Coordinates of C-alpha atoms in Angstrom, one line a residue:
M9 CA 4.3 32.6 -56.3
R10 CA 2.9 35.5 -58.3
S11 CA 1.0 33.6 -61.0
L12 CA -2.1 31.7 -60.0
A13 CA -2.5 28.2 -61.4
V14 CA -6.1 28.0 -62.3
L15 CA -7.3 24.4 -62.9
L16 CA -9.9 25.4 -65.5
L17 CA -10.8 22.0 -66.7
L18 CA -11.5 20.7 -63.2
L19 CA -13.7 23.7 -62.5
W20 CA -15.7 23.4 -65.7
S21 CA -19.5 23.3 -65.5
A22 CA -21.2 26.7 -65.0
A23 CA -24.5 25.1 -65.9
V24 CA -26.8 23.6 -63.3
S25 CA -26.8 19.8 -63.1
A26 CA -29.4 17.5 -61.5
A27 CA -26.9 16.9 -58.6
D28 CA -26.4 20.6 -57.7
E29 CA -27.6 21.3 -54.1
V30 CA -28.3 24.5 -52.2
R31 CA -28.9 24.7 -48.5
V32 CA -29.7 27.9 -46.6
L33 CA -29.3 28.9 -43.0
I34 CA -31.3 31.9 -41.6
D35 CA -30.5 33.5 -38.3
V36 CA -33.6 34.0 -36.1
S37 CA -31.9 35.2 -32.9
G38 CA -33.5 38.0 -30.9
S39 CA -31.1 40.6 -32.2
M40 CA -32.8 40.4 -35.6
K41 CA -35.7 42.5 -34.0
Q42 CA -33.3 45.4 -34.3
T43 CA -31.4 44.3 -37.4
D44 CA -34.4 43.3 -39.4
P45 CA -37.5 44.8 -37.7
Q46 CA -39.6 44.5 -40.9
N47 CA -38.6 40.8 -41.3
L48 CA -37.3 41.5 -44.8
R49 CA -35.5 38.1 -44.6
V50 CA -38.9 36.7 -45.9
P51 CA -39.1 38.4 -49.3
A52 CA -35.3 38.0 -49.8
L53 CA -35.5 34.2 -49.2
K54 CA -38.6 34.1 -51.5
L55 CA -36.6 35.7 -54.3
L56 CA -33.7 33.2 -53.8
L57 CA -36.0 30.2 -53.9
E58 CA -38.0 31.5 -56.9
L59 CA -34.8 31.8 -58.9
L60 CA -33.7 28.2 -58.2
P61 CA -33.8 26.2 -61.5
P62 CA -35.9 23.0 -61.6
G63 CA -33.8 20.0 -60.9
T64 CA -31.8 21.6 -58.1
R65 CA -32.0 20.1 -54.6
A66 CA -32.6 22.7 -51.9
G67 CA -33.3 22.9 -48.2
V68 CA -33.7 25.7 -45.6
W69 CA -33.0 25.8 -41.8
L70 CA -33.7 28.4 -39.2
F71 CA -31.2 28.7 -36.3
A72 CA -30.6 30.5 -33.0
D73 CA -30.2 28.4 -29.9
H74 CA -30.4 25.3 -32.1
P75 CA -31.1 24.6 -35.8
E76 CA -34.7 23.7 -36.9
P77 CA -35.6 22.6 -40.5
L78 CA -37.9 25.0 -42.3
L79 CA -37.8 23.0 -45.6
P80 CA -36.1 19.6 -45.7
P81 CA -33.8 19.0 -48.7
A82 CA -35.9 18.1 -51.8
L83 CA -36.0 18.5 -55.5
V84 CA -37.1 21.9 -56.7
D85 CA -40.3 22.1 -58.8
D86 CA -43.4 24.3 -58.9
A87 CA -45.0 22.5 -56.0
W88 CA -41.8 22.8 -53.9
K89 CA -41.7 26.6 -54.6
R90 CA -45.3 27.0 -53.5
Q91 CA -44.5 25.1 -50.3
A92 CA -41.4 27.3 -49.8
T93 CA -43.3 30.5 -50.2
A94 CA -45.7 29.5 -47.5
A95 CA -43.0 28.2 -45.1
S96 CA -41.0 31.4 -45.4
A97 CA -43.6 33.2 -43.3
R98 CA -42.4 31.2 -40.3
I99 CA -39.1 33.2 -40.1
H100 CA -39.0 35.0 -36.7
S101 CA -36.7 36.8 -34.3
R102 CA -37.3 35.0 -31.0
G103 CA -34.1 33.0 -30.4
R104 CA -31.6 33.7 -27.5
H105 CA -28.3 32.5 -28.9
T106 CA -26.4 32.3 -32.3
D107 CA -25.0 28.8 -32.5
I108 CA -23.4 28.9 -35.9
E109 CA -21.4 25.7 -35.3
A110 CA -24.6 23.6 -34.6
A111 CA -26.3 25.3 -37.6
L112 CA -23.5 24.3 -40.0
R113 CA -23.4 20.8 -38.7
A114 CA -27.1 20.3 -39.2
A115 CA -27.2 21.8 -42.7
T116 CA -24.3 19.6 -43.9
A117 CA -25.8 16.4 -42.5
G118 CA -25.8 13.7 -45.2
W119 CA -22.9 15.3 -47.0
D120 CA -20.5 12.6 -45.8
K121 CA -18.0 12.6 -48.6
A122 CA -17.2 14.6 -51.8
P123 CA -19.9 14.5 -54.4
E124 CA -19.4 12.4 -57.5
D125 CA -21.3 15.0 -59.6
G126 CA -22.6 18.5 -59.2
H127 CA -21.8 21.2 -56.6
R128 CA -22.7 21.9 -53.0
H129 CA -23.6 25.4 -51.9
L130 CA -24.4 26.5 -48.3
I131 CA -25.6 30.0 -47.6
L132 CA -25.4 31.4 -44.1
L133 CA -27.1 34.6 -43.0
T134 CA -26.4 36.0 -39.6
D135 CA -26.1 39.3 -37.7
G136 CA -24.0 38.2 -34.7
M137 CA -21.0 36.5 -33.3
V138 CA -20.7 32.9 -32.2
D139 CA -22.9 32.8 -29.1
V140 CA -23.6 29.4 -27.5
E141 CA -25.2 28.6 -24.2
G142 CA -22.6 29.1 -21.5
D143 CA -19.8 31.7 -21.0
A144 CA -17.3 33.4 -23.2
A145 CA -15.0 30.4 -23.0
A146 CA -17.7 28.2 -24.5
D147 CA -18.1 30.8 -27.4
Q148 CA -14.3 30.7 -28.0
A149 CA -14.2 26.9 -28.0
S150 CA -17.0 26.8 -30.5
R151 CA -15.3 29.3 -32.8
E152 CA -12.1 27.3 -32.6
R153 CA -13.9 24.1 -33.5
L154 CA -15.5 25.9 -36.5
L155 CA -12.1 26.8 -37.9
G156 CA -10.0 23.8 -36.7
R157 CA -12.4 20.9 -37.4
L158 CA -15.6 21.9 -39.2
L159 CA -13.8 24.0 -41.9
P160 CA -11.5 21.2 -43.1
G161 CA -14.5 18.9 -43.2
L162 CA -16.3 21.4 -45.5
Q163 CA -13.3 21.5 -47.8
N164 CA -13.0 17.7 -47.9
R165 CA -16.7 17.4 -48.9
Q166 CA -16.3 20.2 -51.4
V167 CA -18.9 22.6 -49.8
H168 CA -18.8 26.2 -51.0
L169 CA -19.9 28.4 -48.1
Y170 CA -21.5 31.8 -48.8
T171 CA -21.7 34.1 -45.7
I172 CA -23.8 37.2 -45.3
A173 CA -23.2 39.5 -42.4
L174 CA -26.2 41.7 -41.6
S175 CA -24.7 44.0 -39.0
D176 CA -21.5 45.5 -37.6
Q177 CA -21.8 43.2 -34.7
A178 CA -21.3 40.1 -36.8
D179 CA -18.0 38.1 -36.6
H180 CA -16.7 39.5 -39.9
A181 CA -13.3 37.9 -39.6
L182 CA -14.8 34.4 -39.1
L183 CA -17.4 34.8 -41.9
K184 CA -14.7 36.0 -44.3
Q185 CA -12.3 33.2 -43.5
L186 CA -15.0 30.5 -43.9
A187 CA -15.9 32.0 -47.3
V188 CA -12.4 32.4 -48.6
A189 CA -11.3 28.9 -47.5
T190 CA -14.2 27.2 -49.2
D191 CA -14.1 29.4 -52.4
G192 CA -17.5 30.7 -51.5
W193 CA -18.3 34.4 -51.1
N194 CA -18.7 36.9 -48.3
E195 CA -21.2 39.8 -48.3
T196 CA -21.8 42.5 -45.7
T197 CA -24.8 44.7 -45.6
R198 CA -25.9 47.0 -42.7
S199 CA -29.4 47.4 -44.1
A200 CA -32.0 44.6 -44.3
E201 CA -33.5 46.6 -47.3
Q202 CA -30.5 45.3 -49.3
L203 CA -31.0 41.6 -48.5
Q204 CA -32.8 40.9 -51.8
R205 CA -29.9 42.2 -53.8
V206 CA -27.4 40.4 -51.6
F207 CA -29.3 37.1 -52.1
L208 CA -29.3 37.7 -55.8
K209 CA -25.5 38.1 -55.8
I210 CA -25.1 34.9 -53.9
F211 CA -27.5 33.1 -56.3
R212 CA -25.5 34.3 -59.3
K213 CA -22.3 33.0 -57.6
A214 CA -23.7 29.6 -56.7
L215 CA -25.9 28.9 -59.8
P216 CA -24.9 31.1 -62.7
R217 CA -27.5 31.2 -65.5
D218 CA -27.2 31.9 -69.2
A219 CA -27.9 35.5 -69.8
V220 CA -28.2 38.3 -72.4
P221 CA -27.2 41.9 -71.9
L222 CA -29.9 44.4 -70.6
E223 CA -28.7 47.8 -71.8
G224 CA -30.8 50.9 -71.9
N225 CA -33.7 48.8 -70.7
R226 CA -33.6 46.8 -73.9
F227 CA -32.6 43.2 -74.6
K228 CA -32.4 41.0 -77.7
V229 CA -34.0 37.6 -77.9
D230 CA -32.9 35.2 -80.6
T231 CA -34.6 32.2 -82.1
S232 CA -32.7 29.7 -79.9
V233 CA -34.2 31.1 -76.6
R234 CA -36.9 28.9 -75.3
E235 CA -37.6 30.9 -72.2
Y236 CA -36.4 33.9 -70.4
T237 CA -36.8 35.2 -66.8
L238 CA -36.6 39.0 -66.3
L239 CA -35.8 40.3 -62.8
V240 CA -36.8 43.9 -62.2
F241 CA -36.1 45.8 -58.9
H242 CA -38.4 48.6 -58.0
Q243 CA -39.3 50.9 -55.1
P244 CA -42.7 50.4 -53.3
D245 CA -44.1 53.6 -54.8
S246 CA -42.7 52.9 -58.4
P247 CA -45.1 53.0 -61.4
E248 CA -46.3 49.6 -62.7
T249 CA -43.6 47.7 -64.6
E250 CA -44.4 47.1 -68.3
L251 CA -42.8 44.8 -70.8
V252 CA -43.0 45.7 -74.5
K253 CA -42.8 42.9 -77.2
P254 CA -40.9 43.4 -80.5
S255 CA -44.4 43.7 -82.1
G256 CA -45.2 46.6 -79.8
E257 CA -47.7 44.8 -77.6
R258 CA -47.5 45.8 -73.9
W259 CA -47.7 43.5 -70.9
T260 CA -48.2 44.2 -67.1
A261 CA -48.6 42.1 -64.0
A262 CA -52.3 42.3 -64.4
R263 CA -52.4 42.0 -68.2
H264 CA -50.4 39.3 -70.0
P265 CA -51.0 36.0 -71.9
D266 CA -50.9 32.5 -70.6
N267 CA -47.2 31.8 -71.6
V268 CA -46.2 34.5 -69.0
R269 CA -45.7 34.0 -65.3
W270 CA -45.5 37.4 -63.5
H271 CA -44.6 37.3 -59.8
R272 CA -44.7 40.7 -58.1
E273 CA -43.2 41.1 -54.6
S274 CA -42.4 44.1 -52.5
G275 CA -39.2 45.4 -54.2
Y276 CA -39.1 43.3 -57.4
D277 CA -41.0 41.8 -60.3
L278 CA -40.0 38.3 -61.6
V279 CA -41.3 37.7 -65.1
T280 CA -40.9 34.4 -67.0
V281 CA -41.8 34.1 -70.6
T282 CA -41.9 30.8 -72.5
N283 CA -41.5 30.7 -76.3
P284 CA -40.8 34.4 -76.5
M285 CA -41.0 36.3 -79.8
P286 CA -37.5 36.8 -81.3
G287 CA -36.4 40.4 -81.6
E288 CA -35.7 43.4 -79.3
W289 CA -37.8 43.7 -76.1
Q290 CA -38.2 46.8 -74.0
L291 CA -38.6 47.1 -70.3
V292 CA -40.6 50.1 -69.1
A293 CA -39.3 50.7 -65.5
K294 CA -36.5 52.7 -63.8
A295 CA -33.1 51.4 -64.9
D296 CA -31.3 49.4 -62.2
P297 CA -27.8 47.8 -62.5
D298 CA -29.1 44.6 -60.8
N299 CA -31.9 44.1 -63.3
Q300 CA -31.1 41.1 -65.5
V301 CA -32.4 38.7 -68.1
M302 CA -31.7 35.0 -67.7
I303 CA -32.4 32.6 -70.5
V304 CA -33.0 28.9 -71.3
T305 CA -31.2 28.1 -74.6
D306 CA -29.1 25.5 -76.4
L307 CA -26.8 28.3 -77.7
K308 CA -24.6 28.9 -74.6
L309 CA -21.5 31.0 -73.8
K310 CA -19.3 28.8 -71.6
V311 CA -16.5 30.1 -69.4
P312 CA -15.0 27.9 -66.8
P313 CA -15.4 29.5 -63.3
L314 CA -12.5 31.3 -61.8
P315 CA -11.5 31.3 -58.1
N316 CA -13.6 33.8 -56.2
Y317 CA -10.7 35.1 -54.2
V318 CA -7.1 35.8 -55.4
L319 CA -4.2 37.6 -54.0
A320 CA -3.0 40.9 -55.4
G321 CA -0.4 40.2 -58.1
D322 CA -1.9 36.9 -59.2
S323 CA -3.1 36.5 -62.8
L324 CA -6.3 34.9 -64.1
S325 CA -6.8 33.1 -67.4
L326 CA -10.1 33.2 -69.2
V327 CA -11.2 30.7 -71.8
A328 CA -14.5 31.2 -73.5
E329 CA -16.4 29.1 -76.1
L330 CA -19.9 28.9 -77.6
T331 CA -21.7 25.6 -77.4
E332 CA -24.8 24.2 -79.1
H333 CA -26.6 21.2 -77.5
G334 CA -23.5 20.9 -75.2
K335 CA -20.9 20.7 -78.1
R336 CA -18.4 23.4 -78.8
I337 CA -19.0 25.3 -82.0
T338 CA -16.0 25.2 -84.3
A339 CA -17.6 26.2 -87.7
A340 CA -15.4 29.0 -89.0
N341 CA -18.2 30.5 -91.1
F342 CA -20.2 31.0 -87.9
L343 CA -17.4 32.1 -85.6
R344 CA -16.0 34.8 -87.9
L345 CA -19.4 36.6 -87.4
V346 CA -19.1 36.6 -83.6
D347 CA -17.3 39.2 -81.6
F348 CA -15.8 38.0 -78.3
Q349 CA -15.0 40.8 -75.8
F350 CA -13.8 41.1 -72.2
R351 CA -14.3 43.8 -69.5
R352 CA -12.6 43.7 -66.2
D353 CA -15.5 45.7 -64.8
A354 CA -18.7 47.1 -66.2
A355 CA -17.2 50.6 -66.6
A356 CA -13.9 49.4 -68.2
E357 CA -13.2 49.6 -71.9
P358 CA -13.7 46.2 -73.7
V359 CA -10.8 44.3 -75.1
P360 CA -10.9 41.4 -77.5
L361 CA -10.5 37.7 -76.7
F362 CA -7.9 36.0 -78.9
P363 CA -8.3 32.6 -80.6
G364 CA -7.0 29.8 -78.3
E365 CA -5.0 26.8 -79.2
E366 CA -8.2 24.7 -79.6
T367 CA -10.5 25.7 -82.4
G368 CA -13.6 27.5 -81.1
T369 CA -11.9 28.7 -77.9
Y370 CA -11.1 32.4 -77.1
T371 CA -8.7 33.5 -74.4
Q372 CA -7.6 36.5 -72.4
T373 CA -5.2 36.8 -69.4
V374 CA -6.1 39.3 -66.6
T375 CA -3.1 40.8 -64.9
D376 CA -2.3 43.8 -62.7
L377 CA -5.4 43.5 -60.5
E378 CA -5.2 45.7 -57.5
S379 CA -7.1 45.0 -54.3
G380 CA -10.9 45.3 -54.6
T381 CA -13.9 43.6 -56.1
Y382 CA -14.2 43.2 -59.9
T383 CA -17.1 42.0 -61.9
L384 CA -15.5 40.3 -64.9
Q385 CA -17.5 40.2 -68.1
V386 CA -17.3 38.2 -71.3
T387 CA -19.7 38.9 -74.1
A388 CA -20.2 37.0 -77.4
S389 CA -22.3 39.0 -79.9
S390 CA -23.3 39.0 -83.6
R391 CA -26.1 40.6 -85.6
T392 CA -28.5 37.9 -84.5
F393 CA -27.7 37.0 -80.9
E394 CA -25.9 38.2 -77.7
R395 CA -24.6 36.2 -74.7
R396 CA -23.0 37.5 -71.5
W397 CA -21.0 35.8 -68.7
E398 CA -20.1 37.5 -65.5
Q399 CA -18.3 36.6 -62.3
S400 CA -17.3 38.7 -59.3
V401 CA -13.7 38.2 -58.1
E402 CA -12.2 39.8 -55.0
V403 CA -8.5 40.6 -55.0
I404 CA -7.1 40.6 -51.5
A405 CA -4.2 42.9 -50.7
N406 CA -2.7 40.9 -47.8
P407 CA -0.6 42.7 -45.2
V408 CA 1.2 39.4 -44.6
R409 CA 3.5 37.9 -47.2
L410 CA 3.7 34.1 -47.6
E411 CA 6.8 32.3 -48.8
T412 CA 6.5 28.6 -49.5
T413 CA 9.3 26.0 -49.9
L414 CA 8.1 22.6 -51.1
P415 CA 9.9 19.3 -50.3
H416 CA 11.7 17.3 -53.0
R417 CA 10.8 13.8 -51.5
P418 CA 7.8 12.3 -49.7
G419 CA 8.2 12.5 -45.9
E420 CA 10.0 15.8 -45.9
D421 CA 8.6 19.0 -44.6
A422 CA 7.2 22.0 -46.6
V423 CA 8.3 25.2 -45.0
L424 CA 5.8 28.1 -44.7
R425 CA 7.1 31.5 -43.8
L426 CA 4.9 34.5 -42.9
I427 CA 6.3 38.0 -43.1
P428 CA 3.8 40.7 -41.8
D429 CA 4.1 44.3 -42.9
P430 CA 5.3 46.2 -39.8
T431 CA 3.8 49.4 -41.1
V432 CA 0.4 47.9 -40.9
I433 CA 0.6 45.2 -38.2
D434 CA 1.6 45.4 -34.6
L435 CA 4.2 42.6 -34.6
H436 CA 3.6 41.9 -30.9
S437 CA 0.0 41.0 -31.6
F438 CA 0.9 38.6 -34.5
H439 CA -0.2 35.0 -34.1
A440 CA -0.6 32.3 -36.8
T441 CA -1.6 28.7 -37.0
A442 CA -1.6 26.2 -40.0
V443 CA -4.6 23.9 -39.9
L444 CA -4.3 20.7 -42.0
G445 CA -7.1 19.0 -43.9
N446 CA -7.3 16.3 -41.2
G447 CA -7.9 18.8 -38.5
D448 CA -4.3 18.8 -37.0
S449 CA -2.8 22.2 -36.4
R450 CA 0.8 23.5 -36.5
P451 CA 1.6 26.8 -34.9
F452 CA 4.0 29.3 -36.5
Q453 CA 7.1 30.1 -34.5
A454 CA 9.0 33.4 -34.5
I455 CA 12.4 32.7 -36.2
G456 CA 13.8 36.2 -36.3
E457 CA 12.8 39.9 -36.5
G458 CA 9.4 40.0 -38.2
Q459 CA 9.3 36.5 -39.5
W460 CA 7.3 33.4 -38.5
E461 CA 7.7 29.8 -39.7
S462 CA 5.9 26.5 -39.7
R463 CA 6.9 23.1 -41.0
I464 CA 4.3 20.8 -42.6
P465 CA 5.1 17.1 -43.4
V466 CA 4.1 16.1 -46.9
G467 CA 3.6 12.5 -48.1
E468 CA 2.7 10.9 -51.3
T469 CA -0.6 12.9 -51.7
P470 CA -1.1 16.7 -51.6
V471 CA -1.9 18.3 -48.2
T472 CA -4.5 21.0 -47.8
V473 CA -3.6 23.8 -45.3
N474 CA -5.6 26.7 -44.0
L475 CA -3.8 29.6 -42.5
Q476 CA -5.3 31.3 -39.4
V477 CA -3.9 34.6 -38.6
E478 CA -4.7 37.0 -35.8
A479 CA -3.3 40.5 -35.7
T480 CA -4.0 44.1 -34.7
D481 CA -2.8 47.4 -36.0
S482 CA -0.9 49.9 -33.8
Q483 CA -4.2 51.2 -32.4
G484 CA -5.2 47.7 -31.2
H485 CA -7.9 47.3 -33.9
S486 CA -8.3 43.7 -35.2
L487 CA -7.2 43.2 -38.8
P488 CA -8.9 40.8 -41.1
V489 CA -6.2 38.6 -42.7
A490 CA -7.4 35.8 -45.1
F491 CA -5.5 33.4 -47.3
P492 CA -7.0 31.1 -49.9
P493 CA -6.3 27.4 -48.9
L494 CA -2.9 26.0 -49.8
S495 CA -2.2 22.7 -51.5
L496 CA 1.3 21.4 -50.6
E497 CA 2.9 18.5 -52.6
V498 CA 6.3 17.1 -53.4
Q499 CA 8.2 19.0 -56.0
P500 CA 10.9 16.6 -57.4
E501 CA 14.4 18.1 -58.0
E502 CA 15.3 18.8 -61.6
T503 CA 17.9 16.4 -63.0
P504 CA 20.9 17.8 -64.9
A505 CA 19.2 16.8 -68.2
E506 CA 16.0 18.7 -67.2
E507 CA 18.0 21.8 -66.2
E508 CA 19.7 21.7 -69.6
A509 CA 16.3 21.3 -71.3
T510 CA 15.0 24.3 -69.4
A511 CA 17.9 26.4 -70.5
E512 CA 17.4 25.4 -74.1
E513 CA 13.7 26.2 -73.8
E514 CA 14.6 29.7 -72.5
M515 CA 16.9 30.2 -75.5
D516 CA 14.0 29.0 -77.8
E517 CA 11.7 31.5 -76.2
E518 CA 14.2 34.3 -76.8
A519 CA 14.5 33.3 -80.5
L520 CA 10.7 33.0 -80.7
E521 CA 10.4 36.6 -79.3
E522 CA 12.8 37.8 -82.0
E523 CA 10.8 35.9 -84.7
L524 CA 7.6 37.4 -83.5
L525 CA 9.0 40.9 -83.8
E526 CA 10.1 40.2 -87.3
E527 CA 6.7 38.8 -88.2
E528 CA 5.0 42.0 -86.8
T529 CA 7.3 44.1 -89.0
E530 CA 6.7 41.8 -92.0
S531 CA 2.9 42.0 -91.5
G532 CA 3.1 45.8 -91.4
R533 CA 5.0 45.9 -94.7
W534 CA 2.5 43.5 -96.4
W535 CA -0.4 45.7 -95.3
A536 CA 1.3 48.9 -96.5
A537 CA 2.1 47.3 -99.9
A538 CA -1.5 46.1 -100.2
A539 CA -2.8 49.6 -99.4
I540 CA -0.7 51.2 -102.1
A541 CA -1.7 48.6 -104.6
G542 CA -5.4 49.0 -103.6
G543 CA -5.3 52.5 -105.0
A544 CA -5.0 51.0 -108.4
N545 CA -6.7 47.6 -107.9
L546 CA -9.4 46.9 -105.4
T547 CA -9.0 43.1 -105.8
L548 CA -5.3 43.3 -105.0
A549 CA -6.1 45.4 -101.9
L550 CA -8.5 42.8 -100.7
V551 CA -5.9 40.1 -101.2
G552 CA -3.4 42.2 -99.3
F553 CA -5.8 42.7 -96.5
L554 CA -6.6 39.0 -96.2
L555 CA -2.9 38.1 -96.2
W556 CA -2.3 40.8 -93.5
R557 CA -5.1 39.3 -91.4
W558 CA -3.7 35.8 -91.8
L559 CA -0.3 37.0 -90.7
Q560 CA -1.8 38.7 -87.7
R561 CA -3.6 35.6 -86.7
R562 CA -0.5 33.5 -87.0
T563 CA 1.5 36.1 -85.0
R564 CA -1.3 36.1 -82.3
K565 CA -1.2 32.3 -82.0
R566 CA 2.6 32.4 -81.6
H567 CA 2.2 35.1 -78.9
E568 CA -0.3 32.8 -77.2
A569 CA 2.0 29.9 -77.4
L570 CA 4.8 31.9 -76.0
L571 CA 2.7 33.2 -73.1
Q572 CA 1.6 29.6 -72.3
R573 CA 5.3 28.5 -72.2
L574 CA 6.3 31.4 -70.0
A575 CA 3.4 30.9 -67.6

């Protein structure tokens, strides 16, 4: 299936709610003495915890031979952050093993069922493989339990797992599979010096904040902003960071008023300003792409979150809207002054978002994404304010093709077929298993040259399936193969009447395409006529322009309607 069905309304809520919870697991095994000799896990964890908004619930565990709570889950406030800063000094590198299974079980204790509200985020930092007490067979058994039993439990309880690999020795395939299957995120860094930035990326994934663009070390604050937090990365020997108000007054870490909290750590400044002066502010520091301005405001740019992982060839649908006090803004006099733009990456040229079917919504469809990581951006700007939304999405170019045949009646089997690319994969090494949401597994069987098949029974309710694939290339190197989880459900057969309706709809779409082409030609003629008339009469030219714009909007809406019907 080439087009991704994104359930935008079910994923809505980029804002933090009181029920959002973040739990963190920090590896303290002995190998960290080499991987992180300066214990840079401490300032990285401090940054993550400082960024947590009030009202979030958070907890931290250390793990090696066994997990130990560093900070039990509690509500985040100023007192909790002071406690967290002190507790982070207890991070060490004295453990013998790396029991990831026990760590995940401890950190998810109390998450017995799916949450009624909010989101659950679990962050795992490790530099090693699964290493439990015992021999290699015990390690393999623990790894299999992670994928076969613990992973379906995480999915059923709606836990998003964010994995960070801090060395080449980490089990990258396992960490990536856990992240993809739970719609979390996987990061790899071979330098502990990058941990602060990696933790920032994870924070922005888990708990996105309202933001304004920071360009050329300048940013605009409007009258609706009650508070902003500025994050500035710097080198240890960098000059002192300065912040310049619109009035020209200059602030530093040592010199600022009482409405400013300035937290300086090795590697970054974190500055929070309450009731900031409206206007253009300037940052005096070396420009850095990870510097950012997060705001507290009632005027928000809302974009439902997208899947973090998609397969090459899938398409993504963006829907943006501005809200005030939680309600969508629909006033035409306001919206006509706002420019909505989209970039598929920071370096890409912006393209407009088009008005959606519902007043106040603006849409864009992202297609033709090749494999790689993209930072999608949506901006809403006017003369008086700017808002920016960002989300990183990884497009996976999978060397294994999946074909799915859904059953027509409950009790029948769905058929999954895997076809690996023989130019990439050694077919003799190929092995695959389908793991169901209840923990049961179904192996794939070879059914012919280069094809493997598994049959999954489907009942009245959808079945979640995780695909586990092991394969090597012709040189014997292990290949990471990851699939987002599948949801299998009954697909009733079309009745003859439905087939006839589908055929009529296709004919209607062809007629609509012809009508759209005629309207585009018509709109061009109207504009040309108006331009000629404008040479003699400015008023008539204006009327012509407005009529042309109306026709363009009507045509655009018809285009959008057609695209929706074709999707």
